[in-house]
Amino acid sequence: MNVSFLSIGSNMGDRLRHLQQSVYTLHSQEGIEVVAVSSIYETAPIGFIGQADFLNMAVKIQTSLDPHTLLNVCQQIESDLGRKRLIRWGPRTIDLDILLYNNENIESENLIIPHPRMLERAFVLVPLFEIAPELASSEEVVQAGGVELWKKIDGAPESFWGGSLK
Ligand code: X6L
Ligand code: MG
Ligand code: MG
């Protein structure tokens, strides 16, 4: 069984209802079980300003679907909830983004995992780390950002420079 994290956002119409409907529809799919949901956060729009504030959340799923089939499910839900792509980064009834799929790196024409810009976006990371605090320092997320633990530092600050400096 595979573990995946999704980021969900809405800033048009009944935003809460769109989040609820999308999570319910995910859980109703054969091959997807929603195993954790974050709190809902109201967030200022990024990318294209002058649009309504978003509600954002994250969910954790267990799934037998491969990443491309999961993407198809997400896009079908977006379409069913009336998502129209009119303005780049513009208002949307619902947006479902696959953030992580196991600890895989996937780069195909229509799907990149880990989500390439997730580490720059508080509206993604705050809900994600709420349901997966272990990810805040994990290999999946940290390596996705080109950041690898080089030397673990434990102990009092003075032990950092030790006897080698005065
Ligand atoms: C410079 C240029 C800096 C572009 C940032 C950031 C563009 C995020 C697009 C960017 C830039 C995005 C949401 C949103 C969008 C959302 C909130 C995007 C795609 N989606 N703002 N903006 N929540 N708060 O879900 O993420 S558009
Ligand atoms: Mg998005
Ligand atoms: Mg999207």
Coordinates of C-alpha atoms and ligand atoms in Angstrom, one line a residue:
M1 CA 0.0 0.0 0.0
N2 CA 1.2 3.5 -0.9
V3 CA 1.1 6.6 1.3
S4 CA 0.5 10.0 -0.3
F5 CA -0.1 13.5 0.9
L6 CA -2.4 16.0 -1.0
S7 CA -2.8 19.7 -0.6
I8 CA -6.4 21.0 -1.2
G9 CA -7.5 24.6 -1.7
S10 CA -10.6 26.6 -2.6
N11 CA -11.3 30.3 -2.9
M12 CA -14.6 30.4 -4.8
G13 CA -18.2 29.8 -3.7
D14 CA -18.8 27.6 -0.7
R15 CA -15.1 27.0 0.1
L16 CA -15.7 24.6 3.1
R17 CA -18.2 22.6 1.1
H18 CA -15.8 22.2 -1.7
L19 CA -13.1 20.9 0.6
Q20 CA -15.5 18.5 2.3
Q21 CA -16.9 17.3 -1.0
S22 CA -13.4 16.6 -2.4
V23 CA -12.2 14.7 0.6
Y24 CA -15.4 12.6 0.7
T25 CA -15.1 11.9 -3.0
L26 CA -11.4 10.8 -2.5
H27 CA -12.4 8.5 0.3
S28 CA -15.3 7.0 -1.8
Q29 CA -12.9 5.9 -4.5
E30 CA -11.9 2.3 -4.9
G31 CA -8.3 2.2 -3.9
I32 CA -8.1 5.4 -1.8
E33 CA -8.6 5.6 2.0
V34 CA -8.2 9.0 3.6
V35 CA -6.4 8.3 6.9
A36 CA -5.8 11.8 8.2
V37 CA -7.1 15.3 7.6
S38 CA -5.5 18.6 8.8
S39 CA -7.3 21.6 10.2
I40 CA -8.5 24.1 7.7
Y41 CA -6.5 27.3 7.3
E42 CA -7.6 30.6 5.8
T43 CA -4.7 31.9 3.7
A44 CA -3.9 35.0 1.7
P45 CA -3.7 34.4 -2.1
I46 CA -0.2 33.9 -3.5
G47 CA 0.9 34.2 -7.2
F48 CA -2.1 36.2 -8.4
I49 CA -3.2 38.7 -5.8
G50 CA -6.5 40.5 -5.8
Q51 CA -8.5 37.3 -5.5
A52 CA -10.4 36.0 -2.5
D53 CA -8.6 34.3 0.4
F54 CA -8.3 30.6 0.2
L55 CA -9.2 27.8 2.6
N56 CA -6.3 25.3 2.5
M57 CA -5.8 21.9 4.1
A58 CA -3.8 18.7 3.7
V59 CA -4.8 15.1 3.7
K60 CA -3.0 11.8 4.1
I61 CA -4.2 8.9 2.0
Q62 CA -3.4 5.2 1.7
T63 CA -3.8 4.1 -1.9
S64 CA -3.4 1.2 -4.3
L65 CA -3.5 3.6 -7.2
D66 CA -0.3 4.5 -9.0
P67 CA 0.5 8.3 -9.1
H68 CA -0.9 8.9 -12.6
T69 CA -4.2 7.2 -11.8
L70 CA -4.3 9.3 -8.6
L71 CA -3.7 12.4 -10.6
N72 CA -6.6 11.5 -12.9
V73 CA -8.8 11.1 -9.9
C74 CA -7.8 14.5 -8.6
Q75 CA -8.4 16.1 -11.9
Q76 CA -11.8 14.4 -12.2
I77 CA -12.8 15.8 -8.8
E78 CA -11.7 19.3 -9.9
S79 CA -13.7 19.0 -13.0
D80 CA -16.8 17.7 -11.2
L81 CA -16.6 20.6 -8.7
G82 CA -16.6 23.1 -11.6
R83 CA -12.9 24.0 -11.8
K84 CA -12.3 26.3 -14.7
R85 CA -8.8 27.2 -15.8
L86 CA -9.3 30.8 -16.9
I87 CA -6.6 32.9 -15.2
R88 CA -3.2 31.4 -14.4
W89 CA -2.9 31.1 -10.6
G90 CA -6.4 32.6 -10.5
P91 CA -9.5 31.7 -8.4
R92 CA -10.7 28.1 -8.3
T93 CA -13.5 26.2 -6.7
I94 CA -11.1 23.4 -5.8
D95 CA -7.5 22.5 -6.4
L96 CA -6.0 19.1 -5.5
D97 CA -2.2 18.8 -5.6
I98 CA -0.3 15.6 -5.0
L99 CA 2.6 16.6 -2.7
L100 CA 4.3 13.3 -1.9
Y101 CA 3.9 9.7 -3.0
N102 CA 5.8 7.4 -0.7
N103 CA 9.3 8.8 -1.0
E104 CA 9.3 8.6 -4.8
N105 CA 10.7 11.2 -7.2
I106 CA 8.6 11.3 -10.4
E107 CA 9.1 13.6 -13.3
S108 CA 6.8 13.0 -16.2
E109 CA 5.2 15.4 -18.6
N110 CA 2.1 16.1 -16.5
L111 CA 3.2 15.1 -13.0
I112 CA 6.1 16.1 -10.8
I113 CA 6.4 14.6 -7.3
P114 CA 7.4 15.9 -4.8
H115 CA 5.4 18.9 -5.7
P116 CA 8.1 21.3 -7.0
R117 CA 7.1 24.5 -5.1
M118 CA 5.7 23.0 -1.9
L119 CA 8.6 24.0 0.2
E120 CA 8.1 27.7 -0.5
R121 CA 4.4 27.7 0.5
A122 CA 3.3 28.1 4.1
F123 CA -0.3 27.4 3.0
V124 CA 1.0 23.9 1.9
L125 CA 3.5 23.2 4.7
V126 CA 1.6 24.3 7.8
P127 CA -1.3 21.9 7.2
L128 CA 1.1 19.2 6.0
F129 CA 3.3 19.3 9.0
E130 CA 0.2 19.4 11.3
I131 CA -0.7 15.8 10.1
A132 CA 2.8 14.6 9.5
P133 CA 5.2 16.3 12.0
E134 CA 7.8 13.7 11.1
L135 CA 8.0 15.2 7.6
A136 CA 9.3 18.5 8.9
S137 CA 12.8 17.0 9.1
S138 CA 12.4 14.0 6.9
E139 CA 14.4 12.8 4.0
E140 CA 11.5 13.1 1.6
V141 CA 10.9 16.7 2.1
V142 CA 14.4 17.8 3.0
Q143 CA 16.0 16.1 -0.1
A144 CA 13.3 17.4 -2.3
G145 CA 14.6 20.9 -1.5
G146 CA 18.2 19.9 -2.3
V147 CA 19.0 20.0 1.4
E148 CA 20.7 17.0 3.1
L149 CA 21.7 16.6 6.7
W150 CA 25.5 17.0 6.7
K151 CA 26.3 16.9 10.4
K152 CA 23.9 16.4 13.2
I153 CA 24.4 18.9 16.0
D154 CA 23.3 17.9 19.6
G155 CA 24.0 19.6 22.9
A156 CA 24.8 23.0 24.3
P157 CA 25.8 25.8 21.9
E158 CA 29.3 25.9 23.4
S159 CA 30.0 22.3 22.4
F160 CA 29.5 23.4 18.8
W161 CA 32.8 25.2 18.6
G162 CA 34.3 23.0 21.3
G163 CA 38.0 23.3 21.9
S164 CA 38.9 24.3 18.4
L165 CA 38.2 28.1 18.7
K166 CA 38.5 30.5 21.5
Ligands
X6L1 C1 6.5 34.5 -7.3 C2 5.7 34.1 -8.4 C3 6.2 34.0 -6.1 C4 4.8 33.2 -8.2 C5 5.2 33.0 -5.9 C6 3.2 30.9 -5.7 C7 2.6 31.2 -8.0 C8 2.2 30.0 -5.6 C9 1.6 30.3 -7.9 C10 4.5 32.6 -7.0 C11 3.4 31.6 -6.9 C12 1.4 29.7 -6.7 C13 -3.1 28.9 -3.8 C14 -2.7 30.2 -3.8 C15 -2.4 29.5 -5.8 C16 -3.6 28.3 -2.7 C17 -3.2 30.4 -1.5 C18 0.3 28.6 -6.5 C19 -0.7 28.4 -7.6 N1 -3.0 28.5 -5.1 N2 -2.7 31.0 -2.6 N3 -2.2 30.6 -5.0 N4 -3.6 29.1 -1.5 N5 -3.2 31.0 -0.4 O1 -4.0 27.1 -2.6 O2 0.3 28.0 -5.5 S1 -2.0 29.6 -7.4
MG2 MG -2.2 24.3 -6.1
MG3 MG -3.1 22.2 -8.9

